[in-house]
mmCIF file of C-alpha atoms in Angstrom:
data_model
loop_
_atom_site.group_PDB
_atom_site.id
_atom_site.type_symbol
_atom_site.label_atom_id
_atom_site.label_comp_id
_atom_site.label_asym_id
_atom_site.label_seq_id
_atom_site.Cartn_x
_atom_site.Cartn_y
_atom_site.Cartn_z
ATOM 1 C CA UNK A 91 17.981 -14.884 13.368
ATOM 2 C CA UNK A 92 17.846 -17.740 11.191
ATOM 3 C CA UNK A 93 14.976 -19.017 13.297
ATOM 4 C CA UNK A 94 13.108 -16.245 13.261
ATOM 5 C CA UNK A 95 12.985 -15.936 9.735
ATOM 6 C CA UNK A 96 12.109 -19.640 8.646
ATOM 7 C CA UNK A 97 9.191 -19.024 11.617
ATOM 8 C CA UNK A 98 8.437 -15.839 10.089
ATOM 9 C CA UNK A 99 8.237 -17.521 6.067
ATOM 10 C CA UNK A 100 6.499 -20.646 7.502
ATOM 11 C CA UNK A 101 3.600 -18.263 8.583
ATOM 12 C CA UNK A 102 3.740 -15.663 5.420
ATOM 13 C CA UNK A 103 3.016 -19.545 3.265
ATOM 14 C CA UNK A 104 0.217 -20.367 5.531
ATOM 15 C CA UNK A 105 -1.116 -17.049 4.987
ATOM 16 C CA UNK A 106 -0.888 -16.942 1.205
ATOM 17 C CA UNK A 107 -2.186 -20.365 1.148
ATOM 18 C CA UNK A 108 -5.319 -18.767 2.737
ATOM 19 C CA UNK A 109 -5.385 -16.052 0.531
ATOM 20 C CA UNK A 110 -5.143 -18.137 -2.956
ATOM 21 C CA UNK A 111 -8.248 -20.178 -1.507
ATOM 22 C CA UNK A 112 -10.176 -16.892 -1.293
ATOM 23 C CA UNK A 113 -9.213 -15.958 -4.462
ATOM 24 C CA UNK A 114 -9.796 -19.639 -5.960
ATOM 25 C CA UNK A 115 -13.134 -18.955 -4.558
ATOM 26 C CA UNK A 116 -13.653 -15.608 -5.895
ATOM 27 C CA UNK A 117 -13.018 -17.127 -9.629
ATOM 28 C CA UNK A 118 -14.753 -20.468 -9.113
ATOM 29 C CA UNK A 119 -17.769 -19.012 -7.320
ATOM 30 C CA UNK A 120 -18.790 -15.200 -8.293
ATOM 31 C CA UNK A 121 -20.377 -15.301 -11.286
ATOM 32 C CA UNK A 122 -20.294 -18.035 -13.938
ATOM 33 C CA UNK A 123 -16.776 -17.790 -15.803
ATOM 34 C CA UNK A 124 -18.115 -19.927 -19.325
ATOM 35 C CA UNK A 125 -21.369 -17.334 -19.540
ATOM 36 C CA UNK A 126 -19.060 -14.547 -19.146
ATOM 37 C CA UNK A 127 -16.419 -15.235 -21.962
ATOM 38 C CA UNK A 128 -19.125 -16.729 -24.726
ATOM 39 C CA UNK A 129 -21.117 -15.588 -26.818
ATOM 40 C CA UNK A 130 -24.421 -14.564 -26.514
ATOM 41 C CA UNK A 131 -25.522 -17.142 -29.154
ATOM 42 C CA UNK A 132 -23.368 -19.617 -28.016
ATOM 43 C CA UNK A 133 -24.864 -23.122 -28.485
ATOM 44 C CA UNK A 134 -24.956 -25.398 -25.158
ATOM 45 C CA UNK A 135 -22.725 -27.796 -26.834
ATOM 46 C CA UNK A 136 -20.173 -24.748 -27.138
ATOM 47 C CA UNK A 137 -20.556 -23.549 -23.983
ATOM 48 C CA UNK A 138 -19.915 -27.412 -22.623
ATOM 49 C CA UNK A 139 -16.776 -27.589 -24.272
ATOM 50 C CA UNK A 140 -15.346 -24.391 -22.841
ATOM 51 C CA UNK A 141 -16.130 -25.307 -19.400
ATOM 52 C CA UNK A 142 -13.820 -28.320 -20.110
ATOM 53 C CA UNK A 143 -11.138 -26.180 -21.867
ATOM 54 C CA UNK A 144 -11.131 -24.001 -18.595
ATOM 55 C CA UNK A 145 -11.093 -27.379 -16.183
ATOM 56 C CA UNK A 146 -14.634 -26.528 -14.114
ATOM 57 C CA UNK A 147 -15.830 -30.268 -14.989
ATOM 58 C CA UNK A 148 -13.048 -31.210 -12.359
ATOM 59 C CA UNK A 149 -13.380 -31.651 -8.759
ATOM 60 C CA UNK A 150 -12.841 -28.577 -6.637
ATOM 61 C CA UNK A 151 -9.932 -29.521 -4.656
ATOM 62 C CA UNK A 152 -8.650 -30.481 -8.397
ATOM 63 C CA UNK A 153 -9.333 -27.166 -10.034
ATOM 64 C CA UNK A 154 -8.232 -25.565 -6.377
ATOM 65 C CA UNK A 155 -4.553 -27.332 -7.427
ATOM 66 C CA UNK A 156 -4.534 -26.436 -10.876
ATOM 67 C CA UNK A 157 -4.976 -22.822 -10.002
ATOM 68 C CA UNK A 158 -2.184 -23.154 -7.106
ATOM 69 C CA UNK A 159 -0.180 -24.611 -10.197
ATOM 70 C CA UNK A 160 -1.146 -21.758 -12.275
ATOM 71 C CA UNK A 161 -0.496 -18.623 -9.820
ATOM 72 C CA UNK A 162 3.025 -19.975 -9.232
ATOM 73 C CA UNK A 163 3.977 -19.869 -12.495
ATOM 74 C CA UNK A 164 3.008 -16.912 -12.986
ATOM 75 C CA UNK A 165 -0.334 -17.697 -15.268
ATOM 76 C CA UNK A 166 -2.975 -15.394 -13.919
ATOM 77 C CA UNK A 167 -5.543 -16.064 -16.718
ATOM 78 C CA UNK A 168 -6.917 -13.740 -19.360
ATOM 79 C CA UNK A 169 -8.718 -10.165 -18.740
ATOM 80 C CA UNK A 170 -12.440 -11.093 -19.792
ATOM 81 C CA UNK A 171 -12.927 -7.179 -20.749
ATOM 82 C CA UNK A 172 -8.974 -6.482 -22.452
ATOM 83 C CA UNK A 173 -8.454 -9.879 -23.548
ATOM 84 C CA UNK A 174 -4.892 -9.988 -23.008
ATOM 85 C CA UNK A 175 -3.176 -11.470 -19.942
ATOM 86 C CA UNK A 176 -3.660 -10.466 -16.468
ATOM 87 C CA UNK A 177 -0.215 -10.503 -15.319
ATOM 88 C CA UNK A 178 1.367 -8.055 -18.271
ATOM 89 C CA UNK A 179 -2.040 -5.818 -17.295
ATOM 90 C CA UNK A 180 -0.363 -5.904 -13.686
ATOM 91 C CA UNK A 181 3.372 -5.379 -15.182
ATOM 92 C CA UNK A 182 2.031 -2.669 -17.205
ATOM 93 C CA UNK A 183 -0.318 -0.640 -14.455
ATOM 94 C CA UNK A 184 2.318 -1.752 -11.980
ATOM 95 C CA UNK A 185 4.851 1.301 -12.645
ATOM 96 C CA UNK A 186 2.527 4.181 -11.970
ATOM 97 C CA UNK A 187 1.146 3.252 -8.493
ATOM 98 C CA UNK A 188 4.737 2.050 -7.639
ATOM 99 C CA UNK A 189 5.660 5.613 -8.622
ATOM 100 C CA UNK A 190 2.706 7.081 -6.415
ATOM 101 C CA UNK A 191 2.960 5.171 -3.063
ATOM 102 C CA UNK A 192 6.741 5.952 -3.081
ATOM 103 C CA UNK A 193 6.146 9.672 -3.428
ATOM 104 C CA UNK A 194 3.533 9.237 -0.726
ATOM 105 C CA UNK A 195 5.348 6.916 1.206
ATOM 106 C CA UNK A 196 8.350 9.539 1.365
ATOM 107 C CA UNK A 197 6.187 12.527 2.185
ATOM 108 C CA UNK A 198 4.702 11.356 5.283
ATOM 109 C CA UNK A 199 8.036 10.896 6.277
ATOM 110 C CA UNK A 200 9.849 13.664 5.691
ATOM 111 C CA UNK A 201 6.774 15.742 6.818
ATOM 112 C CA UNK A 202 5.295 13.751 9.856
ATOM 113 C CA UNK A 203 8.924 12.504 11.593
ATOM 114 C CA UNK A 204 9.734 16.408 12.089
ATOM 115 C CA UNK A 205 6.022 17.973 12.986
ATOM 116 C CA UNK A 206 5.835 14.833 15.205
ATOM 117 C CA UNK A 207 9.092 15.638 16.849
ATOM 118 C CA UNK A 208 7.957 19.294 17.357
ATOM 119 C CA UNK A 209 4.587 18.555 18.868
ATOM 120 C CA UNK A 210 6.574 16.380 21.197
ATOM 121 C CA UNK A 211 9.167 18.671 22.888
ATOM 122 C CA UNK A 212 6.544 21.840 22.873
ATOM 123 C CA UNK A 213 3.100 19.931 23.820
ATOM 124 C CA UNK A 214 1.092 23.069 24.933
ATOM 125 C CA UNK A 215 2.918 25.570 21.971
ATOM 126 C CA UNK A 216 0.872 27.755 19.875
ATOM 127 C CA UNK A 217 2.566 25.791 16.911
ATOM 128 C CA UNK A 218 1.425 22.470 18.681
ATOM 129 C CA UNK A 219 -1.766 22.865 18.998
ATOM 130 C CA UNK A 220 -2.272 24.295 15.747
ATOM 131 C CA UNK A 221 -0.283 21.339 14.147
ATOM 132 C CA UNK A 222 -2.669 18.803 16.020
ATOM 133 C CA UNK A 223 -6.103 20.808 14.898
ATOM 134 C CA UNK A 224 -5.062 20.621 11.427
ATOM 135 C CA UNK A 225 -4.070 16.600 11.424
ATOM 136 C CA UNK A 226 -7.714 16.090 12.475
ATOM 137 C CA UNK A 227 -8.861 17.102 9.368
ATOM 138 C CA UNK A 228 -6.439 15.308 7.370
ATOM 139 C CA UNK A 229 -7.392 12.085 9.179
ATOM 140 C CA UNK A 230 -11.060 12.716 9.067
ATOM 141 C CA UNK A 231 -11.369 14.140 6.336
ATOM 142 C CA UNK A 232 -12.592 10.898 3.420
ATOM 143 C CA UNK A 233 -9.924 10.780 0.799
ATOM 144 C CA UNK A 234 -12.308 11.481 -1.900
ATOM 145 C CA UNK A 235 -13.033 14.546 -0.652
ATOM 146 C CA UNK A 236 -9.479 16.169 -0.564
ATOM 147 C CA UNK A 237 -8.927 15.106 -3.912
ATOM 148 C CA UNK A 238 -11.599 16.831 -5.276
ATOM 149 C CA UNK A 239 -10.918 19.778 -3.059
ATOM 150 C CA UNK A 240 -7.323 19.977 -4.002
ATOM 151 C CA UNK A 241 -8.730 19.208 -8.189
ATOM 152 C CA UNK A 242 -10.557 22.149 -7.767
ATOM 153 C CA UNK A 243 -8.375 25.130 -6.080
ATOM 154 C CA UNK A 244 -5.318 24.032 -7.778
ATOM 155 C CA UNK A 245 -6.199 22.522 -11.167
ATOM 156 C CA UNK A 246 -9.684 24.580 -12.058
ATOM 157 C CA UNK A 247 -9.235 27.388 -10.327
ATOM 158 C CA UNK A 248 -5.762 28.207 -10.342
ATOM 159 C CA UNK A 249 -4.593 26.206 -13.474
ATOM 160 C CA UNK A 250 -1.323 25.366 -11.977
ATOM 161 C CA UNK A 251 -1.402 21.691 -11.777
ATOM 162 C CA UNK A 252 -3.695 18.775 -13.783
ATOM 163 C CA UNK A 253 -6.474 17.366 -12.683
ATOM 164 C CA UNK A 254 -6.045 13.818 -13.928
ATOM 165 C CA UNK A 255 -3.501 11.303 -15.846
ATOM 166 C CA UNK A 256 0.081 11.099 -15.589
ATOM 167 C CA UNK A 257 1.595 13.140 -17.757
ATOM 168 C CA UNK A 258 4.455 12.077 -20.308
ATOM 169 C CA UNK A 259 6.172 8.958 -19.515
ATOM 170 C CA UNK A 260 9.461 7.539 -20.475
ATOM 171 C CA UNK A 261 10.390 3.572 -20.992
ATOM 172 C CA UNK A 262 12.898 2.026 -19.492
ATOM 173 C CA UNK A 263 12.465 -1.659 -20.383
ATOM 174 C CA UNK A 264 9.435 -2.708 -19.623
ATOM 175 C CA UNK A 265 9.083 -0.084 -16.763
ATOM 176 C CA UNK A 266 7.233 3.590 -17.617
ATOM 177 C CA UNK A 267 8.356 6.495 -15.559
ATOM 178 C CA UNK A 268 7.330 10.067 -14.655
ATOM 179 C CA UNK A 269 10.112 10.937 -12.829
ATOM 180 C CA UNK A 270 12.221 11.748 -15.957
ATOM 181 C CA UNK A 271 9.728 14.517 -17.416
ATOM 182 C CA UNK A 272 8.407 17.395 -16.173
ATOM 183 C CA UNK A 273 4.748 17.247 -16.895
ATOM 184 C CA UNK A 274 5.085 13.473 -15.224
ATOM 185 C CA UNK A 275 6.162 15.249 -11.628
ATOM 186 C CA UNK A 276 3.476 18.022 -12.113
ATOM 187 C CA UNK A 277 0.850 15.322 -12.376
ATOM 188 C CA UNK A 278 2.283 13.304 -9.651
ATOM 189 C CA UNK A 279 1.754 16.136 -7.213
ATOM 190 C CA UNK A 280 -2.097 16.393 -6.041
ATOM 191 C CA UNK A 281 -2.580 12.560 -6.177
ATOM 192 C CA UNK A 282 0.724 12.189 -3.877
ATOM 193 C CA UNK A 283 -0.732 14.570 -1.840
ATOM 194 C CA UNK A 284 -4.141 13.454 -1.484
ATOM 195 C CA UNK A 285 -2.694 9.627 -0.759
ATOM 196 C CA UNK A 286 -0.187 10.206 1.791
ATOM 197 C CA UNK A 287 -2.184 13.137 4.040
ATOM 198 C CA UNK A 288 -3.843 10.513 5.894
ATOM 199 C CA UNK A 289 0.000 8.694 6.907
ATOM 200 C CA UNK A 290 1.315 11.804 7.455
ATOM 201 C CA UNK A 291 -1.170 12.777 10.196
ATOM 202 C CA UNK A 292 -0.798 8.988 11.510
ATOM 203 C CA UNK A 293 3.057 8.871 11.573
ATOM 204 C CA UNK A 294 3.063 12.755 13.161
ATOM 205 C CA UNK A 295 0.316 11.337 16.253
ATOM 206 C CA UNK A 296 2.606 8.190 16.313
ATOM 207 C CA UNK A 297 5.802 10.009 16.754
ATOM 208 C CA UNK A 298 4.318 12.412 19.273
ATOM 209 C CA UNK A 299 3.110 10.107 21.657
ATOM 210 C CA UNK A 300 5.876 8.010 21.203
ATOM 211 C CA UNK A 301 8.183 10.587 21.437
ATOM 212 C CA UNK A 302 6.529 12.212 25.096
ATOM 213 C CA UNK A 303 6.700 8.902 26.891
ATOM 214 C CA UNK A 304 10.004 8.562 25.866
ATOM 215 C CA UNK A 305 11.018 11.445 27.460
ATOM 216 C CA UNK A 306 9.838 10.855 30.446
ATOM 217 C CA UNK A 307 11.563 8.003 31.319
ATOM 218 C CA UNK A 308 14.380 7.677 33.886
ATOM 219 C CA UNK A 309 17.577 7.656 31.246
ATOM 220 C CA UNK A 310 16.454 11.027 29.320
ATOM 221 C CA UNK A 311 16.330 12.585 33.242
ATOM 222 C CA UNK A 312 19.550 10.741 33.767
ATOM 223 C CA UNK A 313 21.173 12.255 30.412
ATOM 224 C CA UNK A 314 19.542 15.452 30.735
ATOM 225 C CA UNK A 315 21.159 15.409 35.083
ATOM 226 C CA UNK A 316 24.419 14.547 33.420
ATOM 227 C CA UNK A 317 24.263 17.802 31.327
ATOM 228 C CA UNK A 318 24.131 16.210 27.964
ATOM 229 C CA UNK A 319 23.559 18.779 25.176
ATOM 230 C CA UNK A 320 19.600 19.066 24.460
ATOM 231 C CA UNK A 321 20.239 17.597 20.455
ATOM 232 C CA UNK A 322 22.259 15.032 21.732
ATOM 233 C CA UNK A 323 19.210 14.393 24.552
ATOM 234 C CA UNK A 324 16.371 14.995 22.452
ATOM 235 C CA UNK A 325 17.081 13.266 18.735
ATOM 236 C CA UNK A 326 20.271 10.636 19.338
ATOM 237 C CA UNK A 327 18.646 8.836 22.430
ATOM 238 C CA UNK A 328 14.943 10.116 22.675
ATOM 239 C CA UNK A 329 13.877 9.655 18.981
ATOM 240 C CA UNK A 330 15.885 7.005 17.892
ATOM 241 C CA UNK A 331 13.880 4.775 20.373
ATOM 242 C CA UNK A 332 10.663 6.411 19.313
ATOM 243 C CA UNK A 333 11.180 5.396 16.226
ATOM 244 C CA UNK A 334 10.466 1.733 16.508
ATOM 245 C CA UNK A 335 7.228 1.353 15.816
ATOM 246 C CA UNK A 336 7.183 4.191 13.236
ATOM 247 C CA UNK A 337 8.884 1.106 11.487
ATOM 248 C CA UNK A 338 6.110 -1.385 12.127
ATOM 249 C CA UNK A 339 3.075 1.591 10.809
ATOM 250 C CA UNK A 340 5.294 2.342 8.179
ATOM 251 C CA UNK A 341 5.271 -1.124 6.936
ATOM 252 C CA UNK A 342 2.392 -1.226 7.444
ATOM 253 C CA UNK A 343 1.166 1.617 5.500
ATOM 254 C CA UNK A 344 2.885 1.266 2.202
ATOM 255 C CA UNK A 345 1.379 -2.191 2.108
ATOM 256 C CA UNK A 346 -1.695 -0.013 2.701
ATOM 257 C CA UNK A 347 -1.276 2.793 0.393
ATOM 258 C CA UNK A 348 -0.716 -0.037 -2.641
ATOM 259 C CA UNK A 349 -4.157 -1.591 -1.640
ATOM 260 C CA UNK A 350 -6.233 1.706 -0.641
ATOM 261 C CA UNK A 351 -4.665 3.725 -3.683
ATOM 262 C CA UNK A 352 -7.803 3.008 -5.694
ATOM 263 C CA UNK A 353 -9.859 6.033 -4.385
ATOM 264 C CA UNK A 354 -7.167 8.113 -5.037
ATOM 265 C CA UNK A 355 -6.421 6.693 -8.930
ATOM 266 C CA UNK A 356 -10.566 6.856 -9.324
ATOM 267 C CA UNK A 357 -11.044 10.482 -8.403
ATOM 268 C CA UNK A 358 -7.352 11.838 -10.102
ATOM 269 C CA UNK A 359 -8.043 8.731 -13.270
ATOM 270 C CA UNK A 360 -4.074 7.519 -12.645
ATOM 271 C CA UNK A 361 -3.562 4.601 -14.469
ATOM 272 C CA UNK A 362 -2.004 1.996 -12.226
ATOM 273 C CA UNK A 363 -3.640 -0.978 -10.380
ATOM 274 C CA UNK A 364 -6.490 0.734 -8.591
ATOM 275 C CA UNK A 365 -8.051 2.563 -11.670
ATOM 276 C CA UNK A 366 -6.996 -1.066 -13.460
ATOM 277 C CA UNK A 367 -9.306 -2.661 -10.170
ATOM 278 C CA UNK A 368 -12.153 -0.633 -10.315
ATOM 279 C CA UNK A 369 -12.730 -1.062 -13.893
ATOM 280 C CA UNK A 370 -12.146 -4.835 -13.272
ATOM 281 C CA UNK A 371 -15.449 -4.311 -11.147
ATOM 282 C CA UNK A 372 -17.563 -2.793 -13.133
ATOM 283 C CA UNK A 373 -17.536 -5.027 -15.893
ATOM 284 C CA UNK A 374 -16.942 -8.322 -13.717
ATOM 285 C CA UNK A 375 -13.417 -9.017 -14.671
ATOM 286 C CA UNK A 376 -12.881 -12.299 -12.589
ATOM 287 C CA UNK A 377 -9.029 -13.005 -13.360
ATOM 288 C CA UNK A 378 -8.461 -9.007 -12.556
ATOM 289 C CA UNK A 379 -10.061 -8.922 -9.256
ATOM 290 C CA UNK A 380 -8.817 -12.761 -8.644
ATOM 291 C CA UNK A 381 -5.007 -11.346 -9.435
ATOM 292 C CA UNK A 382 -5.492 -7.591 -7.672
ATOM 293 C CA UNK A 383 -6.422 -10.004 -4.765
ATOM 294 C CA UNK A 384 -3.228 -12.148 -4.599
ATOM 295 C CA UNK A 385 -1.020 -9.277 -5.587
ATOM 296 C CA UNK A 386 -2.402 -7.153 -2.365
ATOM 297 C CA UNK A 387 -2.162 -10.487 0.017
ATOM 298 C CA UNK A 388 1.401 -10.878 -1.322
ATOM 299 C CA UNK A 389 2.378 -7.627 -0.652
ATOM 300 C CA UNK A 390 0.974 -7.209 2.750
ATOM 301 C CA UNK A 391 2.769 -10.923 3.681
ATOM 302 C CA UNK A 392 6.200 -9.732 1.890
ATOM 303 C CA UNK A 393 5.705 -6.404 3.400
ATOM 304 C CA UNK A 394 5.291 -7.783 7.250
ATOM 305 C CA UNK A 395 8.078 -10.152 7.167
ATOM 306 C CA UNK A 396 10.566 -7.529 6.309
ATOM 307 C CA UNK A 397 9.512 -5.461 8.392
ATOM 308 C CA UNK A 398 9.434 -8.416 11.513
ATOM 309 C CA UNK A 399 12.717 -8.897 10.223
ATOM 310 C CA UNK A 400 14.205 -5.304 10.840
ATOM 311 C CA UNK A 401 12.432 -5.122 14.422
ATOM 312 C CA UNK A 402 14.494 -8.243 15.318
ATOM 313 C CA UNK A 403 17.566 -6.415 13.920
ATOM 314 C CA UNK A 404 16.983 -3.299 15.597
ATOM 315 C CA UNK A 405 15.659 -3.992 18.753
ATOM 316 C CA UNK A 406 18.062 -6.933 20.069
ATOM 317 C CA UNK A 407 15.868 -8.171 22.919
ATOM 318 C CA UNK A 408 13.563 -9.758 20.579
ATOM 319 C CA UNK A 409 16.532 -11.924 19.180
ATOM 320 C CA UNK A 410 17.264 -12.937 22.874
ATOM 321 C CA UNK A 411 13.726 -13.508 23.682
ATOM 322 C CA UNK A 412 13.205 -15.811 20.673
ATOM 323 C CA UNK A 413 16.577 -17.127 21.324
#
């Protein structure tokens, strides 16, 4: 186990070495950082002695290690647009998507685990098939398009729900929640919704397939021969094992939800990282995009190696293989 994980942190470092360079490149290289923050009458002595304040006189590989030096500890530069520092824009924006992809994260869940399971053990049911033609809308369907679908039956036609923000927040620290006010969980609805429909229909199609060749192999005929109750059959030894790579997709798609939220926080204005992003590109904010960047990479590498970690722990033939 021990092996696996220094193998499995020796590859997330080569990975986020990769993904600093992209981002050292996306500060260095789009756009010219000392036109951006002076003025416009800026003399070219002035603009001179900025680019040696901000180190681009250097050598590349030398400005390459003094923004290495910089991201890990924690200095992410300034915002050019907000003027304050990128990383308590992050801390601040941070909460609210948090608070969105867990919401999403727990709906597909609870909601494509049990239609999965259904469409499994009655394949040609009216209930099925009707299950199956109405996934293929949620995963074809562009996310931009249920939002504002869902905006307008339930927020300008029926008034029940908002169409945008977050509602009233509480502080805890340095952390803002919805969760402890009413208005926050009314606003949380339709952009929960709109994120996680796409996971839900991909867990649900996961589960099912899984779940069918499962039960067609020799030990569920074996249990089922030996008279074994059908819940026992069906959920303790059938679904458990179709559950493993629910875990891997699942990973996979909060790591995804966190990166891809930014339709979802345009089209509903939610103010957490995506909104923060998009605004960050369309007024050229460098150190936002450079730090969005990083954060996503991070996540994605932190997100995989946990989730490596639990298939090694649940499925023991990986820990013999590797052994």
């Amino acid at each position: 186990m021990i092996r696996i994980l220094m193998s499995r942190l020796f590859q997330a470092l080569l990975v986020m070495l990769a993904v600093t360079a992209i981002a050292f490149l996306m500060f260095r290289y789009v756009g010219d950082p000392v036109s951006i923050m002076s003025r416009e009458d800026a003399t070219q002595a002035e603009e001179e002695q900025l680019r040696v304040a901000l180190g681009l006189d250097q050598p590349v590989l030398v400005q390459y290690g003094q923004f290495l030096g910089r991201v890990v500890s924690g200095d992410l530069g300034v915002s050019y647009r907000n003027q304050r520092e990128v990383s308590a824009l992050i801390a601040e924006k941070a909460s609210a998507t948090l608070e969105l992809v867990l919401i999403a994260t727990t709906l597909s869940l609870i909601v494509g685990i049990p239609l999965g399971v259904l469409c499994a053990l009655r394949p040609n049911g009216l209930i099925s098939r009707l299950v199956q033609s109405v996934s293929l809308v949620g995963i074809s369907m562009p996310t931009f398009v249920t939002g504002i679908m869902l905006i307008l039956i339930f927020s300008v036609t029926l008034r029940w729900l908002p169409s945008f923000g977050r509602g009233e927040t509480v502080a805890i620290g340095w952390w803002t929640t919805g969760f402890l006010t009413a208005s926050g969980w009314r606003a949380l609805v339709l952009p929960a919704i709109t994120l996680a429909l796409y996971s839900v229909t991909l867990i649900m199609r996961l589960v099912r397939s899984e779940m069918i060749d499962v039960l067609a192999t020799d030990y569920i005929r074996y249990a089922r021969a030996r008279g074994l109750p059908k819940y026992y059959t069906n959920f303790k030894l059938a679904l458990r094992n179709a559950l493993m790579p629910v875990i891997t997709v699942t990973g996979l798609q909060i790591g995804s939800l966190i990166a891809f939220a930014i339709v979802t926080e345009t089209v509903f204005q939610w103010p957490g990282l995506g909104l923060l992003f998009m605004q960050a590109i369309t007024f050229v904010d460098i150190p936002v995009m450079t730090a969005y960047l990083l954060l996503v990479g991070a996540m994605f590498v932190g997100i995989n190696t946990i989730v490596d970690l639990l298939y090694a722990i649940v499925d023991p033939r990986l820990r013999t293989r590797r052994a």
